[in-house]
PDB file of C-alpha atoms in Angstrom:
ATOM      1  CA  MET A  27     140.569 140.815 112.267  1.00 44.00           C
ATOM      2  CA  ALA A  28     140.470 137.348 110.803  1.00 43.00           C
ATOM      3  CA  ASP A  29     138.919 134.615 112.880  1.00 44.00           C
ATOM      4  CA  ASP A  30     141.468 131.766 113.136  1.00 44.00           C
ATOM      5  CA  ARG A  31     139.026 129.387 114.775  1.00 42.00           C
ATOM      6  CA  PRO A  32     138.177 126.364 112.612  1.00 41.00           C
ATOM      7  CA  ALA A  33     134.882 126.606 110.851  1.00 41.00           C
ATOM      8  CA  ARG A  34     132.163 124.712 112.671  1.00 38.00           C
ATOM      9  CA  GLU A  35     130.790 121.827 110.662  1.00 39.00           C
ATOM     10  CA  PRO A  36     127.031 121.521 110.480  1.00 38.00           C
ATOM     11  CA  ALA A  37     125.571 118.912 112.779  1.00 38.00           C
ATOM     12  CA  ARG A  38     124.867 115.617 111.066  1.00 41.00           C
ATOM     13  CA  ARG A  39     121.487 114.080 111.650  1.00 41.00           C
ATOM     14  CA  PRO A  40     121.440 110.301 112.158  1.00 42.00           C
ATOM     15  CA  GLY A  41     120.947 108.635 108.805  1.00 55.00           C
ATOM     16  CA  GLY A  42     120.473 111.978 107.081  1.00 80.00           C
ATOM     17  CA  ARG A  43     117.322 113.385 105.533  1.00 81.00           C
ATOM     18  CA  THR A  44     117.955 111.620 102.229  1.00 86.00           C
ATOM     19  CA  ALA A  45     118.052 108.224 103.940  1.00 88.00           C
ATOM     20  CA  ARG A  46     114.829 108.975 105.803  1.00 91.00           C
ATOM     21  CA  VAL A  47     113.100 110.121 102.625  1.00 93.00           C
ATOM     22  CA  ARG A  48     114.173 106.983 100.754  1.00 93.00           C
ATOM     23  CA  ARG A  49     113.066 104.743 103.592  1.00 91.00           C
ATOM     24  CA  GLY A  50     109.708 106.481 103.763  1.00 94.00           C
ATOM     25  CA  ILE A  51     109.193 106.090 100.025  1.00 95.00           C
ATOM     26  CA  LEU A  52     110.068 102.383 100.115  1.00 92.00           C
ATOM     27  CA  GLU A  53     107.727 101.764 103.053  1.00 89.00           C
ATOM     28  CA  ALA A  54     104.934 103.632 101.264  1.00 92.00           C
ATOM     29  CA  ALA A  55     105.530 101.651  98.070  1.00 91.00           C
ATOM     30  CA  ALA A  56     105.404  98.358  99.979  1.00 87.00           C
ATOM     31  CA  GLU A  57     102.155  99.364 101.679  1.00 87.00           C
ATOM     32  CA  LEU A  58     100.540 100.283  98.354  1.00 90.00           C
ATOM     33  CA  ILE A  59     101.733  97.086  96.680  1.00 86.00           C
ATOM     34  CA  ALA A  60     100.197  95.143  99.553  1.00 81.00           C
ATOM     35  CA  ARG A  61      96.907  96.984  99.106  1.00 84.00           C
ATOM     36  CA  ASP A  62      96.632  97.307  95.318  1.00 85.00           C
ATOM     37  CA  GLY A  63      99.228  94.939  93.846  1.00 82.00           C
ATOM     38  CA  ILE A  64     102.035  96.062  91.553  1.00 82.00           C
ATOM     39  CA  GLY A  65      99.583  96.919  88.782  1.00 80.00           C
ATOM     40  CA  GLY A  66      98.018  99.620  90.931  1.00 81.00           C
ATOM     41  CA  LEU A  67     101.240 101.241  92.112  1.00 89.00           C
ATOM     42  CA  ARG A  68     101.249 104.952  91.200  1.00 94.00           C
ATOM     43  CA  TYR A  69     104.026 107.435  91.920  1.00 96.00           C
ATOM     44  CA  ASP A  70     101.645 110.179  93.033  1.00 96.00           C
ATOM     45  CA  GLN A  71     100.111 107.851  95.621  1.00 96.00           C
ATOM     46  CA  VAL A  72     103.552 106.768  96.837  1.00 96.00           C
ATOM     47  CA  ALA A  73     104.573 110.404  97.234  1.00 97.00           C
ATOM     48  CA  GLU A  74     101.373 111.309  99.075  1.00 96.00           C
ATOM     49  CA  LEU A  75     101.652 108.404 101.493  1.00 96.00           C
ATOM     50  CA  ALA A  76     105.359 109.066 102.108  1.00 95.00           C
ATOM     51  CA  GLY A  77     104.721 112.800 102.581  1.00 96.00           C
ATOM     52  CA  VAL A  78     107.175 113.886  99.866  1.00 96.00           C
ATOM     53  CA  ASN A  79     107.014 115.570  96.481  1.00 95.00           C
ATOM     54  CA  LYS A  80     106.457 113.275  93.521  1.00 95.00           C
ATOM     55  CA  THR A  81     109.718 114.477  92.002  1.00 95.00           C
ATOM     56  CA  SER A  82     111.555 112.878  94.951  1.00 95.00           C
ATOM     57  CA  VAL A  83     110.158 109.499  93.966  1.00 96.00           C
ATOM     58  CA  TYR A  84     111.051 109.954  90.287  1.00 95.00           C
ATOM     59  CA  ARG A  85     114.512 111.266  91.120  1.00 94.00           C
ATOM     60  CA  ASN A  86     115.394 108.233  93.243  1.00 94.00           C
ATOM     61  CA  TRP A  87     113.525 105.649  91.153  1.00 95.00           C
ATOM     62  CA  PRO A  88     113.006 106.730  87.545  1.00 94.00           C
ATOM     63  CA  ASP A  89     112.251 103.088  86.749  1.00 90.00           C
ATOM     64  CA  ARG A  90     109.065 101.678  88.313  1.00 88.00           C
ATOM     65  CA  THR A  91     110.340  98.107  88.403  1.00 85.00           C
ATOM     66  CA  THR A  92     113.395  99.223  90.371  1.00 87.00           C
ATOM     67  CA  LEU A  93     111.164 100.955  92.918  1.00 90.00           C
ATOM     68  CA  ILE A  94     109.164  97.763  93.380  1.00 87.00           C
ATOM     69  CA  ALA A  95     112.324  95.676  93.599  1.00 83.00           C
ATOM     70  CA  ASP A  96     113.946  97.959  96.181  1.00 86.00           C
ATOM     71  CA  ALA A  97     110.769  98.110  98.270  1.00 85.00           C
ATOM     72  CA  LEU A  98     110.793  94.316  98.496  1.00 80.00           C
ATOM     73  CA  ALA A  99     114.561  93.889  98.835  1.00 75.00           C
ATOM     74  CA  THR A 100     114.574  95.903 102.073  1.00 72.00           C
ATOM     75  CA  PHE A 101     112.372  93.204 103.582  1.00 71.00           C
ATOM     76  CA  GLY A 102     114.574  90.214 104.319  1.00 64.00           C
ATOM     77  CA  THR A 103     116.550  88.782 107.172  1.00 58.00           C
ATOM     78  CA  ASP A 104     115.761  91.477 109.723  1.00 68.00           C
ATOM     79  CA  ALA A 105     112.020  90.863 109.423  1.00 76.00           C
ATOM     80  CA  ALA A 106     112.210  87.453 111.100  1.00 85.00           C
ATOM     81  CA  PRO A 107     115.556  86.884 112.828  1.00 87.00           C
ATOM     82  CA  VAL A 108     116.659  83.445 113.971  1.00 91.00           C
ATOM     83  CA  TYR A 109     118.321  83.240 117.369  1.00 93.00           C
ATOM     84  CA  ASP A 110     120.431  80.554 119.005  1.00 96.00           C
ATOM     85  CA  SER A 111     119.439  80.242 122.653  1.00 96.00           C
ATOM     86  CA  GLY A 112     120.627  76.655 122.826  1.00 94.00           C
ATOM     87  CA  ASP A 113     117.015  75.423 122.732  1.00 96.00           C
ATOM     88  CA  LEU A 114     116.159  74.500 119.132  1.00 96.00           C
ATOM     89  CA  ASP A 115     112.436  74.021 119.731  1.00 96.00           C
ATOM     90  CA  ALA A 116     112.062  77.436 121.393  1.00 96.00           C
ATOM     91  CA  ASP A 117     114.166  79.128 118.713  1.00 97.00           C
ATOM     92  CA  LEU A 118     112.046  77.689 115.899  1.00 97.00           C
ATOM     93  CA  VAL A 119     108.803  78.669 117.619  1.00 97.00           C
ATOM     94  CA  ASP A 120     110.120  82.221 118.087  1.00 96.00           C
ATOM     95  CA  PHE A 121     111.159  82.353 114.433  1.00 95.00           C
ATOM     96  CA  LEU A 122     107.866  81.037 113.057  1.00 96.00           C
ATOM     97  CA  GLU A 123     105.881  83.446 115.215  1.00 96.00           C
ATOM     98  CA  ALA A 124     108.037  86.367 114.018  1.00 93.00           C
ATOM     99  CA  LEU A 125     107.770  85.151 110.426  1.00 92.00           C
ATOM    100  CA  ALA A 126     103.981  85.112 110.649  1.00 94.00           C
ATOM    101  CA  ALA A 127     103.929  88.675 111.968  1.00 92.00           C
ATOM    102  CA  ALA A 128     106.349  89.807 109.265  1.00 89.00           C
ATOM    103  CA  THR A 129     104.363  88.089 106.521  1.00 88.00           C
ATOM    104  CA  ALA A 130     101.179  89.774 107.736  1.00 89.00           C
ATOM    105  CA  SER A 131     102.852  93.215 107.640  1.00 86.00           C
ATOM    106  CA  PRO A 132     102.468  95.542 104.614  1.00 82.00           C
ATOM    107  CA  GLN A 133     105.906  94.517 103.329  1.00 79.00           C
ATOM    108  CA  GLY A 134     105.108  90.834 103.774  1.00 84.00           C
ATOM    109  CA  ARG A 135     101.759  91.083 102.034  1.00 81.00           C
ATOM    110  CA  ALA A 136     103.412  93.071  99.259  1.00 80.00           C
ATOM    111  CA  LEU A 137     105.908  90.265  98.781  1.00 80.00           C
ATOM    112  CA  LEU A 138     103.121  87.690  98.543  1.00 80.00           C
ATOM    113  CA  ASN A 139     101.292  89.870  96.002  1.00 78.00           C
ATOM    114  CA  VAL A 140     104.375  90.112  93.810  1.00 81.00           C
ATOM    115  CA  VAL A 141     105.196  86.394  93.809  1.00 79.00           C
ATOM    116  CA  THR A 142     102.658  85.583  91.090  1.00 73.00           C
ATOM    117  CA  SER A 143     103.508  88.604  88.935  1.00 74.00           C
ATOM    118  CA  ALA A 144     107.228  87.906  89.270  1.00 77.00           C
ATOM    119  CA  ARG A 145     106.901  84.709  87.294  1.00 78.00           C
ATOM    120  CA  GLU A 146     106.732  86.793  84.121  1.00 79.00           C
ATOM    121  CA  ASN A 147     109.330  89.379  85.176  1.00 80.00           C
ATOM    122  CA  PRO A 148     112.902  88.048  85.584  1.00 83.00           C
ATOM    123  CA  GLU A 149     114.046  91.129  87.522  1.00 77.00           C
ATOM    124  CA  LEU A 150     111.263  90.862  90.071  1.00 78.00           C
ATOM    125  CA  ARG A 151     111.702  87.098  90.209  1.00 83.00           C
ATOM    126  CA  ALA A 152     115.333  87.627  91.196  1.00 83.00           C
ATOM    127  CA  VAL A 153     114.316  90.047  93.953  1.00 79.00           C
ATOM    128  CA  VAL A 154     111.650  87.707  95.326  1.00 82.00           C
ATOM    129  CA  ASP A 155     114.135  84.832  95.305  1.00 84.00           C
ATOM    130  CA  GLU A 156     116.714  87.000  97.080  1.00 80.00           C
ATOM    131  CA  VAL A 157     114.300  87.968  99.852  1.00 79.00           C
ATOM    132  CA  PHE A 158     113.313  84.361 100.487  1.00 81.00           C
ATOM    133  CA  ASP A 159     116.944  83.220 100.251  1.00 83.00           C
ATOM    134  CA  ARG A 160     118.006  85.788 102.863  1.00 79.00           C
ATOM    135  CA  ARG A 161     115.335  84.551 105.220  1.00 79.00           C
ATOM    136  CA  LEU A 162     116.071  80.860 104.695  1.00 86.00           C
ATOM    137  CA  ALA A 163     119.843  81.356 104.888  1.00 88.00           C
ATOM    138  CA  THR A 164     119.707  82.372 108.557  1.00 90.00           C
ATOM    139  CA  LEU A 165     117.286  79.529 109.288  1.00 94.00           C
ATOM    140  CA  ARG A 166     119.562  77.038 107.519  1.00 95.00           C
ATOM    141  CA  ASP A 167     122.506  78.235 109.626  1.00 95.00           C
ATOM    142  CA  ARG A 168     120.542  77.587 112.832  1.00 96.00           C
ATOM    143  CA  LEU A 169     119.437  74.167 111.606  1.00 97.00           C
ATOM    144  CA  GLN A 170     123.001  73.296 110.603  1.00 97.00           C
ATOM    145  CA  THR A 171     124.138  74.142 114.127  1.00 97.00           C
ATOM    146  CA  ALA A 172     121.429  71.821 115.467  1.00 97.00           C
ATOM    147  CA  VAL A 173     122.683  69.012 113.210  1.00 96.00           C
ATOM    148  CA  GLU A 174     126.253  69.553 114.384  1.00 96.00           C
ATOM    149  CA  ARG A 175     125.100  69.407 118.019  1.00 96.00           C
ATOM    150  CA  GLY A 176     123.226  66.166 117.403  1.00 95.00           C
ATOM    151  CA  GLU A 177     119.813  67.761 117.968  1.00 95.00           C
ATOM    152  CA  LEU A 178     118.723  66.878 114.449  1.00 96.00           C
ATOM    153  CA  PRO A 179     119.707  64.129 112.016  1.00 95.00           C
ATOM    154  CA  ALA A 180     121.564  65.159 108.866  1.00 94.00           C
ATOM    155  CA  THR A 181     119.050  66.179 106.235  1.00 94.00           C
ATOM    156  CA  ASP A 182     118.381  68.503 103.300  1.00 95.00           C
ATOM    157  CA  LEU A 183     118.269  71.789 105.205  1.00 95.00           C
ATOM    158  CA  SER A 184     116.729  73.749 102.342  1.00 92.00           C
ATOM    159  CA  LEU A 185     113.839  71.290 102.201  1.00 94.00           C
ATOM    160  CA  LEU A 186     113.480  71.358 105.991  1.00 96.00           C
ATOM    161  CA  GLY A 187     113.395  75.160 105.969  1.00 95.00           C
ATOM    162  CA  ALA A 188     110.693  75.158 103.311  1.00 92.00           C
ATOM    163  CA  MET A 189     108.658  72.647 105.294  1.00 95.00           C
ATOM    164  CA  LEU A 190     108.800  74.883 108.366  1.00 96.00           C
ATOM    165  CA  THR A 191     108.052  78.182 106.648  1.00 93.00           C
ATOM    166  CA  GLY A 192     105.600  77.007 103.992  1.00 92.00           C
ATOM    167  CA  PRO A 193     102.649  76.453 106.358  1.00 93.00           C
ATOM    168  CA  VAL A 194     103.151  79.901 107.879  1.00 92.00           C
ATOM    169  CA  GLN A 195     102.981  81.669 104.516  1.00 86.00           C
ATOM    170  CA  LEU A 196      99.957  79.627 103.441  1.00 88.00           C
ATOM    171  CA  PHE A 197      98.178  80.291 106.734  1.00 90.00           C
ATOM    172  CA  VAL A 198      98.803  84.046 106.664  1.00 88.00           C
ATOM    173  CA  SER A 199      97.909  84.409 102.988  1.00 84.00           C
ATOM    174  CA  ARG A 200      94.499  82.851 103.654  1.00 85.00           C
ATOM    175  CA  GLY A 201      93.868  85.395 106.400  1.00 81.00           C
ATOM    176  CA  ALA A 202      91.261  83.308 108.229  1.00 79.00           C
ATOM    177  CA  ARG A 203      92.724  84.150 111.645  1.00 87.00           C
ATOM    178  CA  THR A 204      95.930  85.224 113.337  1.00 90.00           C
ATOM    179  CA  PHE A 205      98.776  82.710 113.347  1.00 93.00           C
ATOM    180  CA  THR A 206      99.433  82.114 117.057  1.00 95.00           C
ATOM    181  CA  ARG A 207     102.355  80.882 119.097  1.00 96.00           C
ATOM    182  CA  ALA A 208     100.449  77.645 119.616  1.00 97.00           C
ATOM    183  CA  ASP A 209     100.295  77.257 115.833  1.00 97.00           C
ATOM    184  CA  ALA A 210     104.053  77.825 115.664  1.00 97.00           C
ATOM    185  CA  ARG A 211     104.596  75.091 118.262  1.00 98.00           C
ATOM    186  CA  HIS A 212     102.416  72.660 116.315  1.00 97.00           C
ATOM    187  CA  VAL A 213     104.145  73.298 112.996  1.00 97.00           C
ATOM    188  CA  SER A 214     107.611  72.960 114.495  1.00 97.00           C
ATOM    189  CA  ALA A 215     106.710  69.851 116.501  1.00 97.00           C
ATOM    190  CA  ILE A 216     105.072  68.055 113.567  1.00 97.00           C
ATOM    191  CA  VAL A 217     107.884  68.827 111.099  1.00 97.00           C
ATOM    192  CA  LEU A 218     110.684  67.864 113.491  1.00 96.00           C
ATOM    193  CA  ALA A 219     108.874  64.727 114.626  1.00 96.00           C
ATOM    194  CA  GLY A 220     108.459  63.687 111.001  1.00 95.00           C
ATOM    195  CA  LEU A 221     112.132  64.333 110.295  1.00 95.00           C
ATOM    196  CA  ARG A 222     113.296  62.325 113.284  1.00 93.00           C
ATOM    197  CA  SER A 223     110.901  59.494 112.497  1.00 92.00           C
ATOM    198  CA  THR A 224     112.013  59.180 108.881  1.00 89.00           C
ATOM    199  CA  ALA A 225     115.658  59.429 109.942  1.00 83.00           C
ATOM    200  CA  ALA A 226     115.128  56.516 112.322  1.00 78.00           C
ATOM    201  CA  CYS A 227     113.811  54.508 109.382  1.00 79.00           C
ATOM    202  CA  GLY A 228     116.714  55.590 107.192  1.00 68.00           C
ATOM    203  CA  ASP A 229     114.501  57.613 104.850  1.00 61.00           C
ATOM    204  CA  ALA A 230     115.518  61.188 105.701  1.00 56.00           C
ATOM    205  CA  PRO A 231     116.627  63.125 102.587  1.00 59.00           C
ATOM    206  CA  VAL A 232     120.109  64.634 102.679  1.00 57.00           C
ATOM    207  CA  ALA A 233     121.517  67.441 100.604  1.00 55.00           C
ATOM    208  CA  GLY A 234     122.310  66.343  97.106  1.00 42.00           C
ATOM    209  CA  ARG A 235     120.030  63.302  97.243  1.00 41.00           C
ATOM    210  CA  ARG A 236     116.430  63.097  96.184  1.00 36.00           C
ATOM    211  CA  ALA A 237     113.930  61.740  98.655  1.00 34.00           C
ATOM    212  CA  THR A 238     112.381  58.458  97.492  1.00 32.00           C
TER     213      THR A 238
END
């Protein structure tokens, strides 16, 4: 007798095995880039660290540059989110502290390692620029909100974002000690005080105008 009941579909695992394998490979690649640089990245080491067969790495990324690019491209906005609590100073301190932790992570160190090499590789340069643009875009949005609320004078937000994040990346790359919340407060306070002071003197740069 035929069974008229509908066939039971196999249970779907969250994300699926393929997604988990890809994520594991990208995380392994980022960790190895952080440790050895892009010149030392080897597929067999990626596979071993990710706990997969080497053919899985080749199947998903037959091109080595694409593997490097994807490993870095997954590391963007989510690594250091920017919140809007209504308190700009607290939000910037939270962001800078999170940025320092993200930059010190394997993915963050991998990104720093690739920056120099990317100068001679347009594809990698585009990926590096995209990662930094993602991060600064959310920061610029928060700063723009602060300008609209009157918490900050109008200024070149891209330059302001670079002034806030630059010290963090330099500090972490040197590796002398851990970047602390107190450090984040100092960086934010000094940069914002400088902005407000120059604005009061009429010297604050605005978008589309060079600072003199």
